[in-house]
């Protein structure tokens, strides 16, 4: 990870795979975290819900800081470590029985006890509610949850699943207070009762969240501040202006390419920009309910035409990298399947694909995107996709868009022929870039039955605790995704955190799932 700062020498560097601090150029001391009020963080990724049972999206950014999970990722960890739990482990050789022992004396922020029964209640609640687009799909390998006394929780799995600890570490598995959350209905009163590092002091939907230190917290987080205010912006330009004007201290998601380039240049002496490798991906989804998108030849023709380097360079100013598989670079199992099969963009090859399927007319397709979720360039990206496909002479493209909340409802109902999505990993494993998108119930709300993957390759890979030994299974799974072309990867993002020069911790604040750990941020008092 690089830090751009023209006022002083480079900040300490961080390798995202391990998030480990290496030598920097100076030493500073952190002062009173309350001396200048809460640290104000800006983002363009507002939560869609405050209830963990409903969320499999960017709402996790907030959840990580106000709720607690059994396992999580302390600074420097790439595999799950205990958080609310004191210890967790598989107790059998087949990876089907997973046992966690809670820390003693755990409490929710309101003082209610956090015991094994609360953990069971929280996990069961996710499956009972089974919210559309919610995280129940992550629990496909879970058979039942049992408690053994006040502090021991036992997860009985219906099949071998070495990735289950990773699932428990996702904010979707946040522990909620049974006294404050219905077992069968989502909470929608704007309140939160968790046990995380912070409590939610106040919340204005789409505007801001005020976080203050939770005095009852027990976990791995070493809080370097007492309060954080998160402000939600509609676009990068407004957010960066607030950073330059001193209205916010840090930005952590949604920086536009032009703003990143500007922050790397002159006139930013009082700001710092942390850059690192990322695992976020962006892709298109084809809806099999649409008569045109349902045709494999149409999907493959689109795959043959789309020019990823042009998107990365013209739209994103090379702040993203072209991506040719659903598993991003940097993870075990990554391939370049779409490039291997389709090569460089080619209109003649796309025409041959269509005519070979008896399609000789221009194919009408409507591409949908969201206006307020994946950054300010999304509209420009889809204009570029439209230009590429229209210019081929093989397609007639119509673009439509909606704000995120109504956008989600639309794709869950199957309304969009082709639509854009982004994905931030639930956990850093190739499994998490394949499993969420396939099967009858998935994160897209668009069923994608693939028995070769769901019944053979994923189960085989999940029997293996050493994730370096599952490359073959993931390579085969990705080749099936290329063959079907139901999902079309476009680009892989990088991570950028911009901050005022008096803020420390930006290089340490991102976990392996690109979620900001707000407690790592602090103000500097001296060098």
Coordinates of C-alpha atoms in Angstrom, one line a residue:
X1 CA 0.0 0.0 0.0
X2 CA 1.3 3.5 -0.9
X3 CA 0.7 6.8 0.9
X4 CA 1.0 10.0 -1.2
X5 CA 1.9 13.0 0.8
X6 CA 4.0 15.9 -0.6
X7 CA 4.5 17.7 2.7
X8 CA 6.6 15.0 4.3
X9 CA 8.2 11.7 3.2
X10 CA 6.0 8.7 2.5
X11 CA 3.9 7.4 5.3
X12 CA 4.4 3.8 6.5
X13 CA 3.6 1.3 3.8
X14 CA 1.1 -1.5 4.2
X15 CA 0.8 -4.8 2.3
X16 CA -2.9 -5.4 2.0
X17 CA -2.5 -9.2 2.2
X18 CA -1.2 -9.0 5.7
X19 CA -2.1 -5.4 6.6
X20 CA 1.2 -5.3 8.5
X21 CA 3.0 -2.0 9.3
X22 CA 6.5 -1.6 8.0
X23 CA 9.0 1.1 8.7
X24 CA 8.1 4.7 8.0
X25 CA 10.0 8.0 8.0
X26 CA 9.0 9.5 11.4
X27 CA 7.5 8.7 14.7
X28 CA 4.4 10.4 16.1
X29 CA 2.4 10.2 19.3
X30 CA -1.3 10.1 19.6
X31 CA -2.9 12.7 21.9
X32 CA -6.2 12.9 23.6
X33 CA -8.7 11.4 21.1
X34 CA -11.4 13.7 22.4
X35 CA -9.4 16.9 22.1
X36 CA -10.8 17.9 18.7
X37 CA -14.1 16.1 18.8
X38 CA -15.1 13.0 16.9
X39 CA -13.2 11.9 13.8
X40 CA -15.5 12.6 10.9
X41 CA -15.4 10.0 8.1
X42 CA -17.0 10.4 4.7
X43 CA -18.3 7.7 2.4
X44 CA -20.6 7.3 -0.6
X45 CA -21.8 3.9 0.7
X46 CA -24.8 4.4 3.0
X47 CA -26.3 1.4 4.7
X48 CA -29.5 0.0 3.2
X49 CA -30.5 -1.4 6.6
X50 CA -29.4 -1.4 10.3
X51 CA -30.5 -5.0 10.8
X52 CA -27.9 -7.7 10.1
X53 CA -30.5 -10.2 9.2
X54 CA -31.4 -8.1 6.1
X55 CA -28.0 -7.2 4.8
X56 CA -25.6 -8.7 2.3
X57 CA -24.2 -5.4 1.1
X58 CA -22.2 -2.3 2.1
X59 CA -24.2 -2.0 5.3
X60 CA -21.5 -4.2 6.7
X61 CA -19.2 -1.1 6.8
X62 CA -21.3 0.2 9.7
X63 CA -22.0 -3.2 11.3
X64 CA -18.4 -4.0 11.9
X65 CA -18.1 -1.1 14.2
X66 CA -21.4 -1.3 16.2
X67 CA -22.0 -5.0 16.3
X68 CA -19.8 -7.9 17.3
X69 CA -19.2 -11.3 15.7
X70 CA -17.7 -14.5 17.2
X71 CA -14.6 -14.1 14.9
X72 CA -13.2 -11.1 13.1
X73 CA -9.9 -9.8 11.6
X74 CA -7.6 -8.0 14.0
X75 CA -5.0 -5.8 12.4
X76 CA -2.5 -8.0 10.6
X77 CA -4.7 -11.1 10.4
X78 CA -5.8 -12.7 7.1
X79 CA -7.7 -15.6 8.7
X80 CA -10.5 -15.2 11.3
X81 CA -9.4 -14.7 14.9
X82 CA -11.6 -14.6 18.1
X83 CA -13.6 -11.5 18.9
X84 CA -16.7 -12.1 21.0
X85 CA -15.4 -15.7 21.3
X86 CA -12.4 -16.6 23.4
X87 CA -11.7 -19.5 21.2
X88 CA -13.2 -21.4 18.2
X89 CA -12.2 -24.6 16.4
X90 CA -13.4 -27.6 14.5
X91 CA -13.7 -30.5 16.9
X92 CA -13.8 -33.3 14.2
X93 CA -11.6 -34.3 11.3
X94 CA -14.3 -33.8 8.7
X95 CA -14.9 -30.0 9.3
X96 CA -18.5 -30.5 10.3
X97 CA -18.6 -29.6 14.0
X98 CA -17.4 -26.1 14.9
X99 CA -17.3 -25.0 18.6
X100 CA -16.9 -21.6 20.1
X101 CA -16.4 -20.6 23.7
X102 CA -17.4 -17.0 24.5
X103 CA -15.4 -14.6 26.5
X104 CA -16.6 -14.5 30.1
X105 CA -18.8 -11.7 31.3
X106 CA -19.9 -10.5 27.8
X107 CA -22.6 -7.8 27.7
X108 CA -24.5 -5.8 25.1
X109 CA -24.1 -2.1 25.1
X110 CA -27.4 -1.8 27.2
X111 CA -26.0 -4.1 29.8
X112 CA -28.0 -7.2 28.9
X113 CA -25.9 -10.4 29.0
X114 CA -24.4 -11.7 25.8
X115 CA -24.4 -15.5 26.2
X116 CA -24.4 -18.6 24.1
X117 CA -28.2 -18.4 23.7
X118 CA -27.9 -14.9 22.2
X119 CA -25.5 -16.2 19.6
X120 CA -27.8 -19.0 18.7
X121 CA -30.8 -16.7 18.6
X122 CA -28.9 -14.3 16.2
X123 CA -27.9 -17.0 13.8
X124 CA -31.3 -18.8 13.8
X125 CA -33.0 -15.4 13.3
X126 CA -31.2 -14.9 10.0
X127 CA -32.5 -18.1 8.7
X128 CA -36.0 -17.7 10.2
X129 CA -36.5 -14.3 8.5
X130 CA -34.7 -15.3 5.3
X131 CA -34.9 -11.8 3.9
X132 CA -34.7 -11.4 0.1
X133 CA -31.1 -10.6 -0.8
X134 CA -30.2 -11.1 2.9
X135 CA -27.3 -13.2 4.3
X136 CA -29.2 -16.5 4.8
X137 CA -27.5 -17.8 1.7
X138 CA -24.1 -17.7 3.6
X139 CA -25.5 -20.4 6.0
X140 CA -26.1 -23.1 3.4
X141 CA -23.8 -25.5 5.2
X142 CA -25.3 -25.0 8.7
X143 CA -27.6 -27.7 10.0
X144 CA -28.3 -26.4 13.5
X145 CA -26.9 -24.3 16.3
X146 CA -26.7 -25.8 19.8
X147 CA -25.7 -24.3 23.2
X148 CA -23.8 -26.0 25.9
X149 CA -24.1 -23.9 29.0
X150 CA -23.8 -20.1 29.0
X151 CA -20.6 -19.7 27.0
X152 CA -20.3 -22.6 24.5
X153 CA -21.9 -22.6 21.1
X154 CA -21.8 -25.6 18.8
X155 CA -22.5 -25.4 15.1
X156 CA -23.5 -28.6 13.5
X157 CA -22.9 -28.5 9.7
X158 CA -24.7 -30.6 7.1
X159 CA -21.5 -31.0 5.1
X160 CA -17.8 -30.4 5.4
X161 CA -17.1 -26.6 5.2
X162 CA -13.7 -25.3 6.0
X163 CA -14.9 -21.8 5.1
X164 CA -17.5 -21.7 7.9
X165 CA -15.2 -19.7 10.3
X166 CA -14.9 -17.1 7.5
X167 CA -18.7 -16.9 7.4
X168 CA -18.9 -16.4 11.1
X169 CA -16.4 -13.5 10.8
X170 CA -18.6 -11.6 8.4
X171 CA -20.7 -8.7 9.8
X172 CA -23.8 -10.6 8.6
X173 CA -23.3 -12.9 11.6
X174 CA -23.5 -9.9 14.0
X175 CA -24.8 -10.9 17.4
X176 CA -28.0 -9.0 18.4
X177 CA -29.8 -8.8 21.7
X178 CA -32.8 -11.2 21.8
X179 CA -34.7 -8.8 24.0
X180 CA -34.6 -6.1 21.4
X181 CA -34.9 -8.0 18.1
X182 CA -37.9 -10.1 16.9
X183 CA -37.1 -13.7 15.9
X184 CA -39.3 -13.4 12.8
X185 CA -39.3 -9.7 11.7
X186 CA -36.7 -7.2 10.7
X187 CA -36.1 -4.2 12.9
X188 CA -36.8 -0.8 11.1
X189 CA -36.9 1.8 13.9
X190 CA -33.4 3.1 13.2
X191 CA -32.0 1.8 16.5
X192 CA -29.2 -0.7 17.2
X193 CA -28.5 -2.9 20.2
X194 CA -25.1 -4.6 19.7
X195 CA -21.9 -5.2 21.6
X196 CA -19.3 -3.8 19.2
X197 CA -16.6 -1.2 19.8
X198 CA -19.1 1.6 19.4
X199 CA -22.7 2.3 20.1
X200 CA -24.9 4.1 17.6
X201 CA -25.7 7.4 19.3
X202 CA -27.8 8.8 16.5
X203 CA -28.6 7.9 12.9
X204 CA -30.1 9.9 10.0
X205 CA -30.7 7.7 7.1
X206 CA -28.6 8.7 4.1
X207 CA -27.0 11.5 6.0
X208 CA -24.9 10.5 9.0
X209 CA -24.3 8.0 11.9
X210 CA -22.8 9.1 15.2
X211 CA -20.7 6.5 17.0
X212 CA -19.5 6.7 20.5
X213 CA -17.3 4.3 22.5
X214 CA -19.2 1.3 24.0
X215 CA -18.2 1.1 27.6
X216 CA -19.3 -2.6 27.8
X217 CA -17.2 -3.7 24.9
X218 CA -14.9 -6.8 25.2
X219 CA -13.1 -7.8 22.1
X220 CA -9.9 -7.5 20.0
X221 CA -10.3 -3.8 19.0
X222 CA -8.0 -1.4 20.6
X223 CA -9.8 1.9 20.1
X224 CA -7.6 4.9 19.4
X225 CA -10.5 7.3 19.5
X226 CA -13.7 7.8 21.6
X227 CA -16.1 8.8 18.9
X228 CA -16.6 8.7 15.1
X229 CA -19.2 10.4 12.9
X230 CA -19.8 8.9 9.5
X231 CA -21.2 11.3 6.9
X232 CA -22.9 9.8 3.8
X233 CA -22.4 11.6 0.5
X234 CA -24.1 11.2 -2.9
X235 CA -20.9 11.8 -4.9
X236 CA -17.2 11.9 -4.7
X237 CA -16.8 15.6 -5.7
X238 CA -18.9 16.8 -2.7
X239 CA -17.1 14.4 -0.4
X240 CA -13.6 15.5 -1.5
X241 CA -14.6 19.2 -1.2
X242 CA -15.7 18.5 2.4
X243 CA -12.3 16.9 3.0
X244 CA -10.4 19.9 1.6
X245 CA -12.6 22.3 3.5
X246 CA -12.1 20.5 6.8
X247 CA -15.7 19.3 7.1
X248 CA -14.5 15.7 7.3
X249 CA -11.2 14.1 8.3
X250 CA -11.2 10.9 6.3
X251 CA -12.8 9.3 3.2
X252 CA -12.9 5.6 2.8
X253 CA -15.2 4.5 0.0
X254 CA -16.5 6.1 -3.2
X255 CA -13.6 8.3 -4.4
X256 CA -13.9 9.1 -8.1
X257 CA -11.0 8.5 -10.4
X258 CA -10.6 12.2 -11.2
X259 CA -10.5 13.0 -7.5
X260 CA -7.9 10.2 -6.8
X261 CA -5.7 11.6 -9.6
X262 CA -6.1 15.1 -8.2
X263 CA -5.2 13.9 -4.7
X264 CA -2.0 12.4 -6.1
X265 CA -1.0 15.7 -7.6
X266 CA -0.1 19.2 -6.4
X267 CA -2.1 21.3 -4.1
X268 CA -2.7 18.5 -1.7
X269 CA 0.0 19.3 0.8
X270 CA -2.3 19.1 3.8
X271 CA -3.8 15.8 2.7
X272 CA -2.6 12.2 2.5
X273 CA -3.7 9.4 0.1
X274 CA -3.2 5.8 1.0
X275 CA -3.3 3.4 -1.9
X276 CA -3.3 -0.4 -1.8
X277 CA -4.3 -3.5 -3.7
X278 CA -8.0 -4.3 -3.4
X279 CA -10.4 -7.2 -3.9
X280 CA -13.5 -5.3 -4.9
X281 CA -14.9 -6.4 -8.2
X282 CA -17.4 -5.0 -10.7
X283 CA -19.5 -7.1 -13.1
X284 CA -22.6 -7.5 -15.2
X285 CA -25.4 -9.9 -14.4
X286 CA -27.6 -11.4 -17.2
X287 CA -31.2 -12.2 -16.2
X288 CA -32.4 -15.6 -17.6
X289 CA -36.0 -14.4 -17.4
X290 CA -35.3 -11.9 -20.2
X291 CA -35.8 -13.4 -23.7
X292 CA -32.6 -12.0 -25.1
X293 CA -30.3 -12.1 -22.0
X294 CA -31.4 -15.8 -21.6
X295 CA -29.7 -16.7 -24.8
X296 CA -26.1 -17.9 -24.3
X297 CA -25.0 -16.6 -27.7
X298 CA -26.1 -13.1 -26.8
X299 CA -24.2 -13.2 -23.5
X300 CA -21.1 -14.5 -25.2
X301 CA -21.3 -11.8 -27.9
X302 CA -21.4 -9.2 -25.2
X303 CA -18.4 -10.8 -23.6
X304 CA -16.6 -10.8 -27.0
X305 CA -17.1 -7.1 -27.5
X306 CA -16.6 -5.5 -24.1
X307 CA -13.3 -3.7 -23.9
X308 CA -12.2 -3.8 -20.3
X309 CA -8.9 -1.9 -20.7
X310 CA -10.8 1.0 -22.3
X311 CA -13.2 1.1 -19.3
X312 CA -10.3 1.0 -16.9
X313 CA -8.3 3.7 -18.7
X314 CA -11.0 6.0 -20.2
X315 CA -13.5 6.0 -17.3
X316 CA -11.5 5.1 -14.2
X317 CA -8.1 6.7 -15.2
X318 CA -6.3 3.4 -14.4
X319 CA -7.4 3.5 -10.7
X320 CA -8.9 0.0 -11.4
X321 CA -7.5 -3.0 -13.3
X322 CA -9.3 -5.0 -16.0
X323 CA -10.7 -8.3 -14.7
X324 CA -11.1 -11.5 -16.6
X325 CA -12.5 -13.8 -13.9
X326 CA -14.9 -13.5 -11.0
X327 CA -12.0 -14.4 -8.6
X328 CA -9.7 -11.3 -8.4
X329 CA -6.0 -11.2 -8.7
X330 CA -4.2 -11.8 -5.4
X331 CA -6.4 -14.7 -4.3
X332 CA -5.5 -18.4 -4.6
X333 CA -7.4 -19.7 -7.6
X334 CA -7.5 -16.6 -9.8
X335 CA -7.6 -17.2 -13.5
X336 CA -7.9 -15.2 -16.7
X337 CA -10.7 -17.4 -18.2
X338 CA -12.6 -14.7 -20.1
X339 CA -9.4 -13.5 -21.8
X340 CA -8.3 -17.1 -22.5
X341 CA -11.6 -17.9 -24.2
X342 CA -12.5 -14.6 -25.9
X343 CA -9.1 -12.8 -26.2
X344 CA -9.1 -9.1 -27.3
X345 CA -12.5 -7.4 -28.2
X346 CA -13.6 -8.5 -31.7
X347 CA -16.8 -7.5 -33.5
X348 CA -16.3 -10.2 -36.3
X349 CA -16.0 -12.9 -33.6
X350 CA -19.1 -11.6 -31.8
X351 CA -21.0 -11.5 -35.1
X352 CA -20.0 -15.1 -35.8
X353 CA -21.3 -16.1 -32.3
X354 CA -24.7 -14.5 -33.0
X355 CA -25.1 -15.8 -36.6
X356 CA -24.1 -19.2 -35.5
X357 CA -27.1 -19.2 -33.2
X358 CA -29.4 -17.9 -35.9
X359 CA -29.4 -14.3 -34.7
X360 CA -29.1 -11.8 -37.5
X361 CA -31.0 -8.8 -36.3
X362 CA -29.7 -6.2 -33.9
X363 CA -30.1 -7.4 -30.3
X364 CA -32.1 -5.0 -28.1
X365 CA -30.8 -5.0 -24.5
X366 CA -31.5 -2.7 -21.5
X367 CA -28.7 -2.2 -19.1
X368 CA -29.5 -1.1 -15.6
X369 CA -27.2 0.5 -13.1
X370 CA -27.5 2.2 -9.7
X371 CA -26.9 5.9 -9.3
X372 CA -25.6 6.0 -5.7
X373 CA -23.7 2.9 -4.7
X374 CA -20.5 2.1 -6.7
X375 CA -19.0 5.6 -7.2
X376 CA -19.5 8.6 -9.4
X377 CA -18.1 6.9 -12.5
X378 CA -20.9 4.3 -12.8
X379 CA -23.0 6.3 -15.2
X380 CA -19.9 7.0 -17.3
X381 CA -19.0 3.4 -17.2
X382 CA -22.4 2.3 -18.6
X383 CA -22.2 5.0 -21.2
X384 CA -18.9 3.4 -22.3
X385 CA -20.5 0.0 -22.4
X386 CA -23.4 1.3 -24.5
X387 CA -20.9 3.0 -26.9
X388 CA -18.9 -0.2 -27.3
X389 CA -22.0 -2.4 -27.9
X390 CA -23.8 0.1 -30.1
X391 CA -20.7 0.8 -32.2
X392 CA -20.4 -2.9 -32.9
X393 CA -23.6 -2.7 -35.0
X394 CA -24.8 -5.9 -33.3
X395 CA -26.7 -4.4 -30.4
X396 CA -29.2 -1.6 -29.6
X397 CA -28.6 -0.6 -26.0
X398 CA -30.9 1.3 -23.7
X399 CA -29.6 2.5 -20.3
X400 CA -31.8 2.9 -17.2
X401 CA -30.9 3.6 -13.6
X402 CA -32.3 3.9 -10.1
X403 CA -31.1 4.8 -6.6
X404 CA -29.8 1.8 -4.6
X405 CA -32.8 1.0 -2.5
X406 CA -35.2 0.8 -5.4
X407 CA -32.5 -0.7 -7.6
X408 CA -32.1 -3.7 -5.2
X409 CA -35.9 -4.2 -5.1
X410 CA -36.0 -4.3 -8.9
X411 CA -33.3 -6.9 -9.5
X412 CA -34.6 -9.1 -6.7
X413 CA -37.9 -9.1 -8.6
X414 CA -36.2 -10.0 -11.9
X415 CA -37.1 -6.7 -13.6
X416 CA -33.7 -6.0 -15.3
X417 CA -32.4 -7.8 -18.4
X418 CA -28.8 -6.9 -17.6
X419 CA -27.6 -5.1 -14.6
X420 CA -24.4 -3.9 -12.9
X421 CA -23.2 -5.0 -9.5
X422 CA -20.2 -4.6 -7.4
X423 CA -18.8 -7.1 -4.8
X424 CA -16.7 -6.5 -1.8
X425 CA -15.6 -9.8 -0.4
X426 CA -17.2 -11.3 2.7
X427 CA -13.9 -13.0 3.3
X428 CA -10.6 -13.3 1.5
X429 CA -11.1 -16.7 -0.2
X430 CA -11.9 -17.6 -3.8
X431 CA -15.0 -19.5 -2.5
X432 CA -16.5 -16.1 -1.7
X433 CA -16.3 -14.9 -5.3
X434 CA -18.1 -18.0 -6.7
X435 CA -20.5 -19.4 -4.1
X436 CA -22.6 -16.2 -3.4
X437 CA -23.6 -15.9 -7.1
X438 CA -24.7 -19.4 -7.9
X439 CA -27.5 -21.7 -6.7
X440 CA -31.2 -21.1 -6.4
X441 CA -30.8 -18.6 -3.6
X442 CA -27.9 -16.2 -4.0
X443 CA -26.7 -12.6 -3.4
X444 CA -28.1 -11.5 -6.8
X445 CA -31.7 -12.5 -6.3
X446 CA -31.4 -14.1 -9.7
X447 CA -31.3 -17.9 -9.5
X448 CA -28.3 -19.5 -11.2
X449 CA -28.5 -23.3 -10.9
X450 CA -25.0 -24.8 -11.5
X451 CA -25.0 -28.3 -10.0
X452 CA -21.4 -28.9 -11.2
X453 CA -20.3 -26.0 -8.9
X454 CA -22.8 -26.2 -6.1
X455 CA -22.9 -30.0 -5.7
X456 CA -19.4 -31.0 -6.7
X457 CA -16.7 -28.4 -6.8
X458 CA -17.6 -26.3 -3.9
X459 CA -18.2 -29.2 -1.6
X460 CA -14.9 -30.7 -2.6
X461 CA -13.1 -27.5 -1.9
X462 CA -14.7 -27.0 1.5
X463 CA -13.4 -30.3 2.7
X464 CA -9.9 -28.9 2.5
X465 CA -8.7 -26.8 5.4
X466 CA -5.5 -25.8 3.6
X467 CA -6.9 -23.3 1.1
X468 CA -3.8 -23.5 -1.1
X469 CA -4.9 -27.0 -2.1
X470 CA -8.1 -26.1 -3.8
X471 CA -6.8 -24.3 -6.9
X472 CA -8.0 -27.1 -9.2
X473 CA -11.6 -26.9 -8.0
X474 CA -11.7 -23.1 -8.3
X475 CA -10.2 -23.2 -11.8
X476 CA -12.8 -25.6 -13.0
X477 CA -15.6 -23.5 -11.4
X478 CA -14.4 -20.4 -13.1
X479 CA -14.3 -22.2 -16.5
X480 CA -18.0 -23.1 -16.0
X481 CA -18.7 -19.4 -15.3
X482 CA -16.9 -18.5 -18.5
X483 CA -18.9 -21.1 -20.5
X484 CA -22.2 -19.9 -19.2
X485 CA -21.4 -16.2 -19.4
X486 CA -24.2 -15.4 -16.9
X487 CA -21.8 -13.2 -15.0
X488 CA -19.3 -10.9 -16.8
X489 CA -16.5 -9.5 -14.7
X490 CA -15.3 -6.1 -15.8
X491 CA -12.7 -4.7 -13.3
X492 CA -11.0 -5.0 -10.0
X493 CA -10.7 -2.0 -7.7
X494 CA -7.8 -0.7 -5.7
X495 CA -8.2 0.7 -2.2
X496 CA -7.9 4.4 -1.5
X497 CA -8.2 6.2 1.8
X498 CA -7.8 10.0 1.7
X499 CA -7.3 11.9 5.0
X500 CA -6.2 15.2 6.4
X501 CA -2.6 15.3 7.4
X502 CA -3.3 15.2 11.1
X503 CA -5.1 11.8 10.9
X504 CA -3.2 8.6 11.7
X505 CA -4.2 5.0 11.1
X506 CA -5.7 5.1 7.6
X507 CA -3.1 2.5 6.4
X508 CA -4.2 0.1 9.3
X509 CA -7.9 0.7 9.2
X510 CA -8.9 -1.7 6.3
X511 CA -9.5 -5.3 7.0
X512 CA -9.1 -8.1 4.4
X513 CA -12.7 -7.5 3.3
X514 CA -12.0 -3.8 2.7
X515 CA -14.2 -2.7 5.7
X516 CA -12.9 0.2 7.7
X517 CA -12.1 -0.4 11.3
X518 CA -12.9 3.0 12.6
X519 CA -11.1 2.4 15.9
X520 CA -7.8 2.5 14.2
X521 CA -8.1 6.2 13.4
X522 CA -6.6 8.8 15.6
X523 CA -5.4 12.4 15.6
X524 CA -1.7 13.2 15.6
X525 CA -0.2 15.7 18.0
X526 CA 3.5 15.7 17.1
X527 CA 6.1 14.2 14.9

